[in-house]
């Protein structure tokens, strides 16, 4: 297959988004609005189909693995290029599944909001940029799209145009740009030591081992800097501050971007940096590994503890995202094949659970206008579908078996025990950290139980009297229409599918881990 | 299929009762359906136990299966659950008439039975863990039932303690999965010594986590706090099965882990065993002491559960065949006795509204038959021969003395003895004051409220009578039960 197809799903949405932005004043009437919705949904579905086709090619052909496309040459061997491997295909497949559903949900959610065309223009452009991150074949390409992602999502946070939104979006911008600057340092250094002179991703690392000799500590320092740099988007403590603030954005943005696309891009970049750029052989057992692992563990504890304290529902979910993203980073920092597989598994599982959780919160906001946990008494009976899906998502986040969350937690802990056993046996200082990691994950699971289940208990078993007090009994709230319910149900089903039958997924993840770990 | 039905039928029936509008509005339909399901379920469970077999339900990953198998331990616990659930269910039909939201009670009551069958029948650690978590979630609404502020707080406390315990245990499960060749239950354990070489410290730490973690459900110190809060706020039938049966799920989990996965040998003589014995003895003593001081009747019984279930824990911690017999027989006896006690307490609450011990003077004039049954099960719990409690305590004490655990072999029986005295101290005064209120007792108040001779209805009285008879008769003829438990003991040691 021609590598050119790789560029299609990246530039098609970006181009259409730009066109829409240029003609955004033309869509004012009711009929035009419907046309706009249909057009966007069609485009997004088409784009997803292209991605699925490309993935089908990758897994269908034997030589599909070499699909690549060079955009342009910067200087020397340094090129901006797309290349699809199995690792990228996981991320691409994930967003291809989520985007059409999230867009569908957004139409209904944004029905009453102003400035819809601009919103959907940026929303669609983000799709292309995220696909670019999934397909990027070299660190420089990844970096380019990473910066672009900040720029196209910035207007989405700003969308409500309130003082709060302005503040949040500015914070988001500064954090992300600052983080990217650190990542840039890492990029420059990798380029200097790269075996190919390009920064092309190679499973197992692209460093020239001979060149690197004698510069180990410099390289490790810059690895840690770049880890924290990309970690800004993955909400790594102490660079997480923007994420809870950014919940002022409309729910489709919080759900799709700040629980999946943007934050997972950060995590994905870190996986690329660790397993495909520096290489695990180089990093394993060094102080750099223990530093980043400790940072991930601190973030897990911090995020889940703060989530318990938070009473604003969406902010609570945002803190939960902070802690769950660091599960992925913890998996990444184990730096073994199983660690990478577990990280990818949690990347996929968390995407479904958290987008489901956010969409439930959004549906409640949309139907009732309630934003805080203490207002939710008795809503479970009135919105059975929404809270049914929320139950699935909550149990999965907790990590109860039969749900997706358990599978990834299981794999994370297995990889931690396996690696910890090796490290302790080898007498590596800091080798006990993976064990601490398991304890931290279980602590976080307990906190998850507290912050998710209190919501459910309130909704299903209201204390006597509280229902009337919040007006939840009188006005008869009900489930939203199919455009919001369908995505929810599909996500809940996916959580159960992964939870009950994870073998094919895990085989794919393990094969990726086997190549790169 | 035979194994799947007892698990699925009550769960599906429970969901049906909860979801269907037609059923939940019609009280007769709810109770009729529940009674039918309970009877059918009991029959299914016993056919399943008698026919045995195994079943792989689904594969979560290449290594983790959800599968069921029946062995003698499952048979013991499943049979016990089936009988208790049926008896208490019959009682509940009469009792819940005066409560609101009956359908919710019965819906979850049925679901919990199915989930418990899942725990009993599970053939590996993961399956057991799945149903263990589900048990917490499905039994939570029973605690929340009243929906008062107190009940909701108690429910949340129950939830968080249970989940914390389960995750503590999960640490151990994660570790065992990383060193053990299989997580299938095999009598005597599956660990290979070369796989754990160099990781002994971690193994013991995991074992300790699992004792404390699964001990949460069994109300063991230090995570016992939820039990005296949660059990009394639930409706009486729910408190009965929670104290009598659900706490035993924690015990079953401990048995499965220590006798079927780790095996008794790696633990014997280590600090984990010492900690385990110490914690259970502390709980035995503390529970009795707090029960003695407690004035709210149902809360007193809940503290008594804390103490009595740790008898079983102590028996298991000795890792000795005789003590093992004592422990498992105490599971059965305590279950019968505690259900009897809570059902009597429920009868008192339902007929008179009395909840505190000092109000219950002259109870013998109100419901002599119920109080007689109460007295009989109390004597059994104290351990007066020939009633059942004596048999299990005898085995526990002789097991402790011959277990070779040094000083603990002596401390144990002493604590058990002191606790038995306290048990007499907190249970018998109610019977004595009830039958012999003294010369100065003025029964005009009772007459005014028309309470004299007001036994509960037949549906409530019958289960209490059956339980009281069971508590006494099992003590007189414990032979076949003990033989069966001893044969389990031969397999695992």
XYZ file of C-alpha atoms in Angstrom, chain B residues 28-384:
357
model
C -47.291 -10.980 47.444
C -45.448 -11.505 44.175
C -42.130 -10.359 45.694
C -42.341 -12.622 48.720
C -43.834 -15.535 46.783
C -41.146 -15.365 44.139
C -38.419 -15.053 46.762
C -39.699 -18.042 48.703
C -39.916 -20.114 45.543
C -36.414 -19.154 44.467
C -35.015 -19.911 47.920
C -36.543 -23.396 47.969
C -35.474 -24.203 44.422
C -32.045 -22.813 45.169
C -31.622 -25.014 48.230
C -32.546 -28.047 46.162
C -30.135 -27.021 43.391
C -27.313 -26.471 45.837
C -27.699 -29.879 47.382
C -27.880 -31.631 44.012
C -24.759 -29.721 42.980
C -22.929 -30.739 46.153
C -23.932 -34.382 45.765
C -23.033 -34.621 42.109
C -19.828 -32.572 42.293
C -17.969 -31.679 39.117
C -16.212 -28.669 37.684
C -16.750 -25.987 35.068
C -14.696 -23.305 33.320
C -16.936 -20.332 32.726
C -14.709 -17.904 30.856
C -11.088 -16.955 30.393
C -10.244 -13.388 31.319
C -6.694 -13.728 30.046
C -4.598 -16.699 29.034
C -3.800 -17.412 32.668
C -6.842 -16.196 34.587
C -9.989 -18.299 34.454
C -13.353 -17.945 36.036
C -14.119 -21.496 37.001
C -16.069 -23.506 39.531
C -15.411 -26.799 41.232
C -16.931 -28.543 44.200
C -14.889 -30.113 46.919
C -15.706 -30.930 50.507
C -15.045 -27.442 51.794
C -17.336 -25.911 49.193
C -19.917 -28.505 50.098
C -19.754 -27.608 53.777
C -20.050 -23.866 53.241
C -22.594 -24.083 50.429
C -24.829 -26.444 52.364
C -24.672 -24.208 55.405
C -25.504 -21.142 53.325
C -28.420 -22.858 51.613
C -30.077 -23.868 54.875
C -29.493 -20.555 56.609
C -30.685 -18.528 53.658
C -33.876 -20.541 53.425
C -34.678 -20.278 57.136
C -33.906 -16.586 57.396
C -35.745 -15.971 54.130
C -38.908 -17.486 55.567
C -38.504 -15.351 58.655
C -37.928 -12.261 56.537
C -41.209 -12.684 54.696
C -43.029 -12.051 57.958
C -40.551 -9.579 59.388
C -40.255 -7.280 56.402
C -43.998 -6.730 56.244
C -43.541 -3.734 58.514
C -40.626 -2.235 56.591
C -40.570 -0.086 53.481
C -39.042 -1.052 50.112
C -39.399 -4.769 50.610
C -38.610 -5.530 46.995
C -35.177 -4.012 47.405
C -34.427 -6.121 50.430
C -35.497 -9.342 48.754
C -33.845 -8.487 45.468
C -30.457 -8.036 47.029
C -31.035 -10.824 49.530
C -31.395 -13.253 46.648
C -28.429 -11.822 44.771
C -26.156 -12.210 47.763
C -27.013 -15.896 47.971
C -25.963 -16.420 44.374
C -22.761 -14.498 44.943
C -21.983 -16.544 48.047
C -22.435 -19.697 45.994
C -19.897 -18.236 43.613
C -17.416 -17.883 46.473
C -18.128 -21.366 47.754
C -17.874 -23.066 44.377
C -14.902 -21.135 43.003
C -11.993 -23.302 42.037
C -9.274 -20.683 41.935
C -8.212 -17.566 43.753
C -9.298 -15.103 41.078
C -12.816 -16.483 40.826
C -13.105 -16.301 44.563
C -11.858 -12.724 44.549
C -14.413 -11.727 41.908
C -17.295 -13.000 43.982
C -15.750 -11.692 47.171
C -15.887 -8.146 45.812
C -19.355 -8.709 44.406
C -20.471 -9.891 47.820
C -19.457 -6.567 49.338
C -21.311 -4.646 46.661
C -24.500 -6.716 46.735
C -24.731 -6.907 50.513
C -24.202 -3.156 50.863
C -27.868 -2.327 50.091
C -28.920 -4.622 52.939
C -27.021 -2.409 55.355
C -28.265 0.771 53.696
C -31.841 -0.464 53.749
C -33.285 2.011 56.256
C -31.758 4.964 54.350
C -31.431 6.953 57.549
C -28.355 9.070 58.009
C -27.021 6.486 60.430
C -27.637 3.633 58.013
C -25.958 5.376 55.094
C -22.918 6.208 57.177
C -22.743 2.649 58.456
C -23.081 1.394 54.894
C -20.217 3.533 53.659
C -18.085 2.417 56.579
C -18.866 -1.184 55.709
C -18.037 -0.553 52.074
C -14.723 1.148 52.665
C -13.496 -1.312 55.267
C -14.427 -4.233 53.042
C -12.827 -2.756 49.957
C -9.707 -1.851 51.899
C -9.504 -5.407 53.186
C -10.050 -6.854 49.749
C -7.308 -4.719 48.227
C -4.947 -5.629 51.027
C -5.613 -9.234 50.172
C -5.211 -8.451 46.479
C -1.590 -7.528 47.148
C -1.102 -11.090 48.302
C -2.959 -12.452 45.293
C -0.745 -10.441 42.940
C 2.334 -11.777 44.652
C 1.131 -15.372 44.684
C 0.260 -15.130 40.998
C 3.801 -14.039 40.233
C 5.469 -16.970 42.008
C 2.939 -19.755 41.975
C 2.589 -22.130 39.024
C -1.196 -22.091 39.336
C -3.878 -20.414 41.400
C -6.142 -23.476 41.386
C -7.049 -24.645 44.866
C -5.130 -27.794 45.719
C -5.256 -29.317 49.204
C -1.960 -28.706 50.942
C -0.863 -25.803 48.746
C 0.727 -25.324 45.350
C 3.864 -23.299 46.050
C 7.198 -24.737 44.960
C 10.091 -23.974 47.230
C 12.498 -23.036 44.440
C 10.108 -20.445 43.016
C 9.959 -18.603 46.301
C 13.648 -18.918 47.113
C 14.945 -15.449 47.902
C 11.434 -14.089 48.201
C 10.520 -15.561 51.580
C 10.209 -12.148 53.171
C 7.809 -10.995 50.526
C 5.820 -14.210 50.804
C 5.365 -13.698 54.529
C 4.451 -10.048 54.056
C 1.834 -11.067 51.482
C 0.526 -13.770 53.790
C 0.177 -11.215 56.561
C -1.667 -8.857 54.193
C -4.052 -11.651 53.309
C -4.774 -12.566 56.919
C -5.596 -8.971 57.778
C -7.321 -8.328 54.440
C -9.639 -11.328 54.401
C -9.891 -11.003 58.174
C -11.735 -7.737 57.603
C -14.836 -9.600 56.481
C -14.466 -11.915 59.448
C -14.372 -8.898 61.760
C -10.816 -9.454 62.925
C -8.883 -6.757 64.753
C -7.581 -4.237 63.539
C -10.136 -3.892 60.703
C -13.178 -4.982 62.701
C -14.620 -1.491 63.193
C -17.296 -1.761 60.538
C -18.990 -4.825 61.972
C -20.563 -3.419 65.157
C -21.659 -0.373 63.169
C -23.071 -2.074 60.121
C -24.749 -5.218 61.425
C -27.138 -3.586 63.895
C -28.500 -0.937 61.496
C -29.603 -3.527 58.952
C -33.038 -5.144 59.294
C -32.862 -8.180 61.617
C -32.859 -10.881 58.920
C -30.044 -9.078 57.146
C -28.039 -8.746 60.356
C -28.596 -12.440 60.964
C -27.187 -13.631 57.656
C -24.433 -11.028 57.676
C -23.221 -12.112 61.078
C -23.968 -15.755 60.625
C -23.004 -16.437 57.034
C -21.282 -13.534 55.275
C -18.542 -13.183 57.900
C -17.764 -16.835 57.144
C -16.848 -15.897 53.594
C -13.789 -14.207 55.071
C -13.030 -17.453 56.875
C -13.449 -19.475 53.690
C -11.073 -17.130 51.882
C -8.458 -17.577 54.597
C -8.869 -21.357 54.451
C -8.478 -21.328 50.680
C -5.378 -19.180 50.773
C -3.557 -20.808 53.660
C -4.564 -24.430 53.198
C -5.084 -24.621 49.445
C -2.578 -22.179 47.892
C 0.270 -21.352 50.267
C -0.076 -24.490 52.346
C 0.426 -24.653 56.108
C 4.130 -25.509 56.036
C 5.710 -22.241 54.791
C 3.764 -20.356 57.481
C 4.255 -22.631 60.458
C 6.619 -21.178 63.041
C 7.052 -17.831 61.280
C 6.212 -14.369 62.574
C 3.086 -14.402 60.426
C 1.651 -17.251 62.449
C 2.457 -15.418 65.662
C 0.833 -12.226 64.434
C -2.167 -14.184 63.237
C -2.638 -15.947 66.569
C -2.139 -12.739 68.502
C -4.604 -10.753 66.396
C -7.284 -13.396 66.629
C -6.903 -13.787 70.395
C -6.995 -10.027 70.870
C -10.190 -9.975 68.846
C -11.739 -12.817 70.835
C -11.135 -11.035 74.093
C -11.912 -7.533 72.894
C -15.152 -8.571 71.209
C -16.457 -10.288 74.317
C -15.448 -7.404 76.518
C -17.185 -4.822 74.313
C -20.264 -7.020 74.019
C -20.387 -7.239 77.802
C -20.370 -3.458 78.078
C -22.821 -2.801 75.241
C -26.460 -2.076 76.096
C -28.058 -2.046 72.635
C -29.154 -5.622 72.057
C -28.298 -6.041 68.387
C -25.019 -4.229 68.822
C -24.159 -6.566 71.674
C -24.782 -9.495 69.362
C -22.595 -7.879 66.702
C -19.702 -7.578 69.150
C -20.319 -11.175 70.044
C -19.864 -12.017 66.367
C -16.561 -10.166 66.333
C -15.397 -12.339 69.177
C -16.825 -15.667 68.012
C -15.627 -15.532 64.408
C -12.142 -14.971 65.713
C -12.419 -18.286 67.556
C -12.452 -19.743 64.082
C -9.547 -17.541 63.030
C -7.562 -18.689 66.036
C -8.300 -22.298 65.216
C -7.043 -21.786 61.680
C -3.959 -19.898 62.799
C -2.730 -22.872 64.811
C -2.207 -24.835 61.563
C -2.971 -28.060 63.364
C -5.436 -30.823 62.332
C -7.348 -30.920 65.611
C -7.688 -27.168 65.814
C -8.776 -27.212 62.161
C -11.665 -29.500 63.082
C -12.561 -27.155 65.916
C -12.452 -24.141 63.618
C -14.617 -25.568 60.858
C -17.163 -27.038 63.261
C -17.348 -23.663 64.966
C -18.134 -22.137 61.573
C -21.233 -24.316 61.371
C -22.254 -23.981 65.011
C -21.711 -20.256 65.242
C -23.662 -19.746 62.077
C -26.663 -21.611 63.467
C -26.411 -19.943 66.867
C -25.883 -16.399 65.683
C -28.745 -16.607 63.220
C -30.921 -17.837 66.074
C -29.841 -14.961 68.300
C -30.399 -12.260 65.723
C -33.754 -13.668 64.702
C -34.863 -13.631 68.354
C -33.665 -10.051 68.639
C -35.642 -9.228 65.513
C -38.740 -10.830 66.973
C -38.390 -8.693 70.099
C -37.970 -5.523 68.047
C -40.873 -6.363 65.787
C -43.323 -7.164 68.588
C -42.302 -4.725 71.318
C -40.003 -2.165 69.770
C -37.448 -2.745 72.521
C -33.884 -2.325 71.371
C -31.970 -1.952 74.621
C -31.127 -4.711 77.023
C -32.471 -3.006 80.156
C -35.922 -2.632 78.553
C -36.241 -6.351 78.151
C -37.049 -7.217 81.741
C -40.041 -9.488 81.864
C -39.659 -10.573 78.266
C -40.577 -14.105 79.318
C -44.132 -12.941 79.897
C -44.328 -11.582 76.370
C -42.810 -14.337 74.285
C -41.839 -17.321 76.436
C -41.194 -19.684 73.548
C -38.885 -17.283 71.741
C -37.028 -16.546 74.931
C -36.654 -20.256 75.608
C -35.097 -20.692 72.186
C -32.875 -17.715 72.888
C -31.742 -19.329 76.121
C -30.988 -22.597 74.392
C -28.791 -21.022 71.699
C -27.102 -18.816 74.303
C -26.124 -21.870 76.303
C -24.807 -23.420 73.111
C -22.699 -20.361 72.355
C -21.270 -20.277 75.852
C -20.254 -23.863 75.326
C -22.138 -25.767 77.950
